[in-house]
Structure formats: structure tokens, C-alpha cells
Amino acid sequence: MLGAIEAGGTKFVCAVGDQNGKVADRIQIPTTIPGETIPKVIDFFKPYSMDAIGIGSFGPIDVNRESPTYGHIMSTPKPGWKDYPLVQTLKNAFGVPIGFHTDVNAAALGEATYGAAEGLDSCLYITVGTGIGAGAIVQGQLLQGHSHPEMGHILVKRHPEDPYQGRCPYHGDCLEGLAAGPAIEERWSEKGIHLADREEVWKLEGYYIAQALMQYILILSPKKIILGGGVMNQKQVFPHIYQYLEKFLKDYVPLPELSEYIVSPALGNDAGITGSLLLAHQALTEKSGR
Ligand code: ADP
Ligand code: ZN
């Protein structure tokens, strides 16, 4: 039995299941303050005898195993969560091996194992929601270096006719500052979900996402790109992304048919929790030296 936690800024999804991605039980717990949320997480898992737990977490998080703050959530404006020792707390409660990555790396692992990139040793999973983040599998491994990638904060060229200044608290008009859900809402004074029939909204969104994908493609050359998150429910963005990407890349690199190359998650909202079960399994096999 494996435990999985998809730790998000608005909710924690907890599940028990197996390495085939089969979920036996699950619960959603609102993310309030750690003193409220974490006891509920622990209560959910208590009846199960788990062999390992996998966590895909919102970040930034410390994933450097050599670091004294490994397993902590780092700088977050969410009250109470800055410097919170998430891995240590669960380790103390359950005493089992714990796998720990970003939420988007977990989702990339889920999609590469049982979803849209099944069987591929390389893919990119991008979420466009409250923020923008991406996880990557490169040569069969989750991409991680000094820390984890933060691909949502790359710089893009502003559209000459877009007066919006951007809202990233760190960089202003980085990709997330211009194209995440809250930026769409602020620019157009309306939530994305109510802008479905405004073509200019999704064309501009496609313009920014295509620039980001161009850079990811040029740097990582992923075999599949999966675009998830609330904003990507607006499927009309996809054709704009394809058009702009063709325009920007100009056949410089050979790519598969774009509608098969850049796709929605096959696991839907379950990419992250499936990946977290797989992270638990990885932690277990590492521990037993297999
Ligand atoms: P989170 O990023 O917090 O995990 P979501 O991926 O649902 O959650 O992202 C939330 C953001 O996406 C909000 O800014 C919301 O307005 C936007 N959003 C959610 N659903 C839709 C939709 N169907 N169409 C357009 N925007 C959406
Ligand atoms: Zn930024």
C-alpha cells in the first residue's frame, strides 16, 4: 500500500493506492494553515499501513537531499507554510520512505507512465492555473539540478499591443505574470471561464504560451508536451499556440504534428496524484536498494 499527497496552494489531495496508479481511497483537504491541514492529512492515512509516501508539492520547495532544509516548503506567501518541514513531519508521523518533488514533476511522471507520454523517456508537463509551472522528464529522469526548475518565470516578449504590466510579485511581466489565470482575470476584468467567446483573449494567451514552448523545445527537446491547469480547459487556446509556434520556430527544428505533440493531460486531474503514487514507489525501491 502506497500513500500519495498532491499538496496544492488551495487543497491537499491525499490518496492510498498502488504503483499501477490504482487509487483505493482519497480525500481532499483545504489548504489553510499547517496546524489545521496537516493533522487532517495524518488522520486520513492513519488507518492504512503504508510502505511509502510520495508527495508532489507546490513550491518553491527544497529538493536538495544534502541540504539541512531538505523537504521544506521555502518562500511562499501562504500564511504559515514558509519554511514548513513537510517531509520531516510526515516521516515523524509514519516512519516510512518519502518521495518528494514538485507538483508538476509528479504530474510529468504520472503522464509519462500512464498518460499522454506513456512509454516515452522524455516529456514536459506544464500547468497554467493560479501560477505557471513545469515539470520535465529527461532521459527517463525527473529534471532536477541545484534546485527544481521554475519554468513559469521565464521572460517573454510583450505583445506590442498588450498594455498590461504583468503581476508576478518578483518579475512583473514574466510568463506567469502575463499569462497565468489571475493575469487573464486582471487584464480583461473578468475570470477566464467567463471569457470563453472572446477570441482576442485566447489568441494573446496562445502568443505567450507559444513563446515559452519555443524556449522549452529549443533547450530540452521534449518528446511530448502536456498542457494542464485550469486555464487550459479553454481548448480554443491550442490552435493559437500551434499557429504562433510555427510562426516563431519557422521549421528550424523538426517537430511531430503539433496537434499530437502538444496535448491535454490524458489523466486529467489525476496526473499529480498518480505521479505521487509513483514517487512513493520510487522511494520504496530506492530504500530497499532495488
Ligand atoms: P491551481 O493552479 O490553484 O491548482 P487551477 O489549475 O484550477 O488551480 O487554476 C486556477 C486558475 O485558472 C484561476 O485563475 C481560474 O480563473 C483559472 N481557471 C480555472 N478554470 C478555468 C476555465 N475553465 N477557463 C479559464 N480559466 C480557468
Ligand atoms: Zn515571475
Short mmCIF file of C-alpha atoms and ligand atoms in Angstrom, two decimals:
data_model
loop_
_atom_site.label_atom_id
_atom_site.label_comp_id
_atom_site.label_asym_id
_atom_site.label_seq_id
_atom_site.Cartn_x
_atom_site.Cartn_y
_atom_site.Cartn_z
CA MET A 1 0.00 0.00 0.00
CA LEU A 2 1.36 3.40 -1.03
CA GLY A 3 0.35 6.86 0.14
CA ALA A 4 0.22 9.90 -2.13
CA ILE A 5 -0.16 13.61 -1.43
CA GLU A 6 -0.73 16.28 -4.02
CA ALA A 7 -0.01 19.35 -1.92
CA GLY A 8 -1.53 22.40 -3.59
CA GLY A 9 -1.97 26.00 -2.60
CA THR A 10 -5.75 25.60 -2.38
CA LYS A 11 -6.16 21.93 -1.48
CA PHE A 12 -4.28 18.82 -0.44
CA VAL A 13 -5.40 15.69 -2.27
CA CYS A 14 -4.42 12.58 -0.30
CA ALA A 15 -4.79 9.03 -1.61
CA VAL A 16 -3.77 5.47 -0.94
CA GLY A 17 -3.21 3.06 -3.78
CA ASP A 18 -0.57 1.11 -5.67
CA GLN A 19 2.20 1.65 -8.20
CA ASN A 20 -0.18 0.90 -11.06
CA GLY A 21 -1.88 4.19 -10.27
CA LYS A 22 -4.91 2.43 -8.83
CA VAL A 23 -6.44 4.55 -6.05
CA ALA A 24 -8.21 2.72 -3.20
CA ASP A 25 -9.27 5.75 -1.18
CA ARG A 26 -8.86 9.50 -1.42
CA ILE A 27 -9.76 12.75 0.29
CA GLN A 28 -9.46 16.49 -0.37
CA ILE A 29 -8.43 18.80 2.45
CA PRO A 30 -8.45 22.60 2.10
CA THR A 31 -5.02 24.24 2.43
CA THR A 32 -5.45 26.66 5.32
CA ILE A 33 -2.63 26.80 7.89
CA PRO A 34 -0.34 23.81 8.55
CA GLY A 35 -1.70 23.36 12.10
CA GLU A 36 -5.14 22.70 10.62
CA THR A 37 -4.36 20.98 7.34
CA ILE A 38 -1.59 18.56 8.37
CA PRO A 39 -3.44 16.85 11.28
CA LYS A 40 -6.27 16.08 8.83
CA VAL A 41 -3.76 14.63 6.37
CA ILE A 42 -2.29 12.42 9.09
CA ASP A 43 -5.76 11.30 10.24
CA PHE A 44 -6.62 10.21 6.71
CA PHE A 45 -3.55 7.98 6.40
CA LYS A 46 -3.62 6.57 9.95
CA PRO A 47 -5.86 3.53 9.28
CA TYR A 48 -3.60 2.32 6.43
CA SER A 49 -0.30 0.53 6.80
CA MET A 50 1.65 2.25 4.06
CA ASP A 51 5.07 1.19 2.82
CA ALA A 52 6.00 4.63 1.49
CA ILE A 53 4.54 8.06 0.77
CA GLY A 54 5.03 10.22 -2.34
CA ILE A 55 4.50 13.97 -2.25
CA GLY A 56 4.10 16.32 -5.19
CA SER A 57 4.13 19.78 -3.64
CA PHE A 58 3.56 23.40 -4.52
CA GLY A 59 6.76 25.34 -4.22
CA PRO A 60 9.34 26.54 -4.19
CA ILE A 61 10.47 23.54 -2.13
CA ASP A 62 13.88 22.30 -1.05
CA VAL A 63 14.59 19.12 -3.01
CA ASN A 64 18.34 19.04 -2.38
CA ARG A 65 18.94 15.99 -0.23
CA GLU A 66 22.25 17.36 1.06
CA SER A 67 20.55 20.49 2.38
CA PRO A 68 19.65 20.88 6.09
CA THR A 69 16.25 22.16 4.98
CA TYR A 70 15.54 19.25 2.57
CA GLY A 71 11.81 18.58 2.47
CA HIS A 72 10.80 22.10 3.49
CA ILE A 73 8.49 24.45 1.66
CA MET A 74 10.59 27.54 1.01
CA SER A 75 9.41 31.08 0.22
CA THR A 76 5.64 31.18 -0.09
CA PRO A 77 3.24 33.98 0.74
CA LYS A 78 0.79 31.37 2.10
CA PRO A 79 0.49 32.08 5.86
CA GLY A 80 2.29 29.50 7.99
CA TRP A 81 3.80 27.46 5.15
CA LYS A 82 7.08 29.32 4.66
CA ASP A 83 9.92 27.05 5.88
CA TYR A 84 7.41 24.34 6.83
CA PRO A 85 9.13 20.92 7.16
CA LEU A 86 6.63 18.86 5.19
CA VAL A 87 8.72 15.72 4.65
CA GLN A 88 10.04 15.61 8.22
CA THR A 89 6.56 15.99 9.69
CA LEU A 90 5.22 13.02 7.71
CA LYS A 91 8.35 11.00 8.33
CA ASN A 92 7.89 11.53 12.09
CA ALA A 93 4.24 10.51 11.84
CA PHE A 94 4.65 7.35 9.71
CA GLY A 95 8.35 6.36 9.67
CA VAL A 96 8.27 5.25 6.02
CA PRO A 97 10.39 6.32 2.99
CA ILE A 98 9.12 9.53 1.44
CA GLY A 99 9.45 10.66 -2.18
CA PHE A 100 9.36 14.42 -2.64
CA HIS A 101 9.16 16.50 -5.82
CA THR A 102 7.27 19.48 -7.20
CA ASP A 103 3.60 19.04 -8.09
CA VAL A 104 4.43 19.46 -11.77
CA ASN A 105 7.27 16.94 -11.70
CA ALA A 106 4.83 14.45 -10.12
CA ALA A 107 2.31 15.18 -12.87
CA ALA A 108 5.01 14.73 -15.54
CA LEU A 109 5.86 11.35 -14.02
CA GLY A 110 2.19 10.32 -13.96
CA GLU A 111 1.65 11.30 -17.60
CA ALA A 112 4.90 9.65 -18.72
CA THR A 113 3.97 6.39 -17.02
CA TYR A 114 0.22 6.05 -17.64
CA GLY A 115 -0.86 9.09 -19.64
CA ALA A 116 -0.23 11.13 -22.77
CA ALA A 117 3.53 10.45 -22.75
CA GLU A 118 3.20 6.78 -21.80
CA GLY A 119 6.32 4.86 -22.68
CA LEU A 120 8.36 7.96 -23.56
CA ASP A 121 11.59 8.72 -21.71
CA SER A 122 11.07 12.45 -22.16
CA CYS A 123 8.19 14.85 -21.69
CA LEU A 124 7.23 18.22 -20.32
CA TYR A 125 4.15 18.83 -18.15
CA ILE A 126 3.07 22.45 -17.85
CA THR A 127 0.28 23.80 -15.69
CA VAL A 128 -1.36 27.12 -16.47
CA GLY A 129 -3.51 27.87 -13.44
CA THR A 130 -3.11 30.20 -10.47
CA GLY A 131 0.56 30.14 -11.42
CA ILE A 132 2.55 28.62 -14.25
CA GLY A 133 4.95 25.77 -13.60
CA ALA A 134 6.50 22.93 -15.49
CA GLY A 135 7.98 19.55 -14.68
CA ALA A 136 10.15 17.58 -17.04
CA ILE A 137 11.39 14.08 -17.61
CA VAL A 138 14.70 14.00 -19.44
CA GLN A 139 16.36 10.70 -20.36
CA GLY A 140 13.93 8.88 -18.09
CA GLN A 141 14.67 11.01 -15.01
CA LEU A 142 12.76 13.82 -13.35
CA LEU A 143 14.65 17.01 -14.07
CA GLN A 144 16.28 18.48 -11.00
CA GLY A 145 19.51 20.38 -10.53
CA HIS A 146 20.72 22.73 -7.84
CA SER A 147 17.02 23.08 -7.12
CA HIS A 148 13.95 22.30 -9.20
CA PRO A 149 13.18 24.13 -12.45
CA GLU A 150 10.85 27.16 -12.27
CA MET A 151 9.94 27.39 -15.94
CA GLY A 152 6.88 29.57 -15.37
CA HIS A 153 9.04 32.58 -14.59
CA ILE A 154 10.94 32.85 -17.87
CA LEU A 155 10.88 36.15 -19.71
CA VAL A 156 8.79 36.52 -22.85
CA LYS A 157 8.38 39.39 -25.29
CA ARG A 158 5.36 41.50 -24.50
CA HIS A 159 2.86 41.72 -27.35
CA PRO A 160 3.23 45.21 -28.87
CA GLU A 161 -0.49 45.81 -28.36
CA ASP A 162 -0.70 44.42 -24.82
CA PRO A 163 -0.57 47.31 -22.35
CA TYR A 164 -0.93 45.01 -19.33
CA GLN A 165 2.05 45.34 -16.98
CA GLY A 166 2.01 41.82 -15.56
CA ARG A 167 1.54 40.76 -11.96
CA CYS A 168 4.37 38.49 -10.87
CA PRO A 169 5.45 39.87 -7.47
CA TYR A 170 9.06 39.01 -8.32
CA HIS A 171 9.41 39.78 -12.05
CA GLY A 172 6.34 41.73 -13.15
CA ASP A 173 5.94 40.65 -16.77
CA CYS A 174 7.47 37.17 -16.74
CA LEU A 175 5.40 34.39 -18.34
CA GLU A 176 3.41 33.72 -15.16
CA GLY A 177 2.92 37.46 -14.62
CA LEU A 178 1.40 37.81 -18.10
CA ALA A 179 -0.38 34.54 -18.76
CA ALA A 180 -1.49 32.72 -15.58
CA GLY A 181 -5.19 32.73 -14.63
CA PRO A 182 -5.02 35.78 -12.32
CA ALA A 183 -3.26 37.80 -15.07
CA ILE A 184 -6.02 36.95 -17.56
CA GLU A 185 -8.60 38.00 -15.00
CA GLU A 186 -6.87 41.29 -14.18
CA ARG A 187 -6.13 42.21 -17.81
CA TRP A 188 -9.66 41.59 -19.06
CA SER A 189 -11.53 42.40 -15.79
CA GLU A 190 -13.30 39.06 -15.91
CA LYS A 191 -12.50 35.48 -14.88
CA GLY A 192 -11.10 33.30 -17.67
CA ILE A 193 -14.06 30.97 -17.51
CA HIS A 194 -16.39 33.87 -18.50
CA LEU A 195 -14.19 34.95 -21.42
CA ALA A 196 -14.65 31.78 -23.46
CA ASP A 197 -16.11 33.55 -26.51
CA ARG A 198 -13.56 36.41 -26.62
CA GLU A 199 -11.13 35.29 -29.32
CA GLU A 200 -8.59 38.05 -28.65
CA VAL A 201 -8.15 36.73 -25.09
CA TRP A 202 -7.10 33.27 -26.21
CA LYS A 203 -5.06 34.50 -29.14
CA LEU A 204 -2.94 36.61 -26.79
CA GLU A 205 -2.72 33.68 -24.36
CA GLY A 206 -1.52 31.49 -27.23
CA TYR A 207 1.05 34.14 -28.16
CA TYR A 208 2.68 33.97 -24.71
CA ILE A 209 2.44 30.22 -24.24
CA ALA A 210 3.91 29.59 -27.71
CA GLN A 211 6.94 31.74 -26.87
CA ALA A 212 7.50 29.72 -23.71
CA LEU A 213 7.11 26.42 -25.55
CA MET A 214 9.59 27.57 -28.19
CA GLN A 215 12.20 28.09 -25.48
CA TYR A 216 11.44 24.81 -23.73
CA ILE A 217 11.64 22.97 -27.07
CA LEU A 218 14.93 24.61 -28.01
CA ILE A 219 16.50 23.84 -24.62
CA LEU A 220 15.04 20.44 -23.68
CA SER A 221 13.71 18.98 -26.93
CA PRO A 222 10.93 17.07 -25.13
CA LYS A 223 9.22 14.18 -26.92
CA LYS A 224 5.76 15.29 -25.75
CA ILE A 225 4.35 18.47 -24.24
CA ILE A 226 1.33 18.24 -21.96
CA LEU A 227 -0.58 21.39 -21.06
CA GLY A 228 -2.78 21.17 -17.96
CA GLY A 229 -4.20 23.52 -15.32
CA GLY A 230 -7.49 25.42 -15.15
CA VAL A 231 -6.75 27.87 -17.97
CA MET A 232 -6.02 25.07 -20.43
CA ASN A 233 -9.64 23.95 -20.12
CA GLN A 234 -10.12 26.64 -22.78
CA LYS A 235 -9.32 24.30 -25.63
CA GLN A 236 -9.51 27.12 -28.15
CA VAL A 237 -6.05 28.19 -26.98
CA PHE A 238 -4.43 25.16 -28.59
CA PRO A 239 -4.83 26.22 -32.26
CA HIS A 240 -3.41 29.66 -31.41
CA ILE A 241 -0.44 28.01 -29.72
CA TYR A 242 0.18 25.84 -32.81
CA GLN A 243 -0.04 28.82 -35.17
CA TYR A 244 2.29 31.04 -33.18
CA LEU A 245 4.75 28.24 -32.57
CA GLU A 246 5.01 27.57 -36.31
CA LYS A 247 5.46 31.27 -36.90
CA PHE A 248 8.18 31.63 -34.25
CA LEU A 249 10.11 28.42 -34.89
CA LYS A 250 9.95 28.63 -38.70
CA ASP A 251 10.76 24.95 -39.28
CA TYR A 252 14.12 25.39 -37.60
CA VAL A 253 13.73 22.14 -35.66
CA PRO A 254 11.80 19.13 -36.93
CA LEU A 255 8.69 18.53 -34.81
CA PRO A 256 5.90 15.96 -34.88
CA GLU A 257 2.40 17.04 -35.97
CA LEU A 258 1.70 19.79 -33.40
CA SER A 259 -1.82 18.59 -32.51
CA GLU A 260 -0.29 15.28 -31.41
CA TYR A 261 2.83 16.80 -29.90
CA ILE A 262 1.22 19.44 -27.66
CA VAL A 263 -1.76 17.89 -25.90
CA SER A 264 -4.02 17.90 -22.82
CA PRO A 265 -3.25 15.54 -19.92
CA ALA A 266 -4.62 12.05 -20.61
CA LEU A 267 -5.03 11.51 -16.86
CA GLY A 268 -6.97 14.78 -16.49
CA ASN A 269 -6.92 15.99 -12.90
CA ASP A 270 -5.36 12.73 -11.72
CA ALA A 271 -1.89 13.29 -13.25
CA GLY A 272 -0.50 14.68 -9.99
CA ILE A 273 -1.89 12.08 -7.61
CA THR A 274 -0.90 9.22 -9.95
CA GLY A 275 2.61 10.64 -10.14
CA SER A 276 2.73 10.96 -6.36
CA LEU A 277 1.91 7.24 -6.00
CA LEU A 278 4.82 6.59 -8.38
CA LEU A 279 7.09 8.83 -6.29
CA ALA A 280 6.16 6.69 -3.27
CA HIS A 281 7.07 3.57 -5.21
CA GLN A 282 10.40 5.10 -6.27
CA ALA A 283 11.19 5.98 -2.64
CA LEU A 284 10.41 2.42 -1.61
CA THR A 285 12.56 0.75 -4.28
CA GLU A 286 15.42 3.14 -3.53
CA LYS A 287 15.22 2.28 0.15
CA SER A 288 15.31 -1.46 -0.46
CA GLY A 289 18.19 -0.99 -2.92
CA ARG A 290 16.33 -2.49 -5.87
P1 ADP B 1 -4.46 25.79 -9.12
O1 ADP B 1 -3.48 26.39 -10.07
O2 ADP B 1 -4.72 26.66 -7.93
O3 ADP B 1 -4.13 24.38 -8.75
P2 ADP B 1 -6.31 25.73 -11.36
O4 ADP B 1 -5.38 24.95 -12.21
O5 ADP B 1 -7.77 25.40 -11.42
O6 ADP B 1 -5.89 25.68 -9.84
O7 ADP B 1 -6.12 27.26 -11.76
C1 ADP B 1 -6.93 28.28 -11.28
C2 ADP B 1 -6.87 29.45 -12.24
O8 ADP B 1 -7.32 29.02 -13.53
C3 ADP B 1 -7.75 30.62 -11.85
O9 ADP B 1 -7.09 31.83 -12.17
C4 ADP B 1 -9.00 30.42 -12.70
O10 ADP B 1 -9.62 31.66 -13.00
C5 ADP B 1 -8.46 29.77 -13.94
N1 ADP B 1 -9.43 28.81 -14.50
C6 ADP B 1 -9.93 27.72 -13.89
N2 ADP B 1 -10.81 27.07 -14.69
C7 ADP B 1 -10.85 27.78 -15.83
C8 ADP B 1 -11.56 27.62 -17.07
N3 ADP B 1 -12.41 26.61 -17.27
N4 ADP B 1 -11.35 28.53 -18.03
C9 ADP B 1 -10.48 29.56 -17.84
N5 ADP B 1 -9.80 29.76 -16.72
C10 ADP B 1 -9.97 28.89 -15.73
ZN ZN B 2 7.89 35.64 -12.19
#
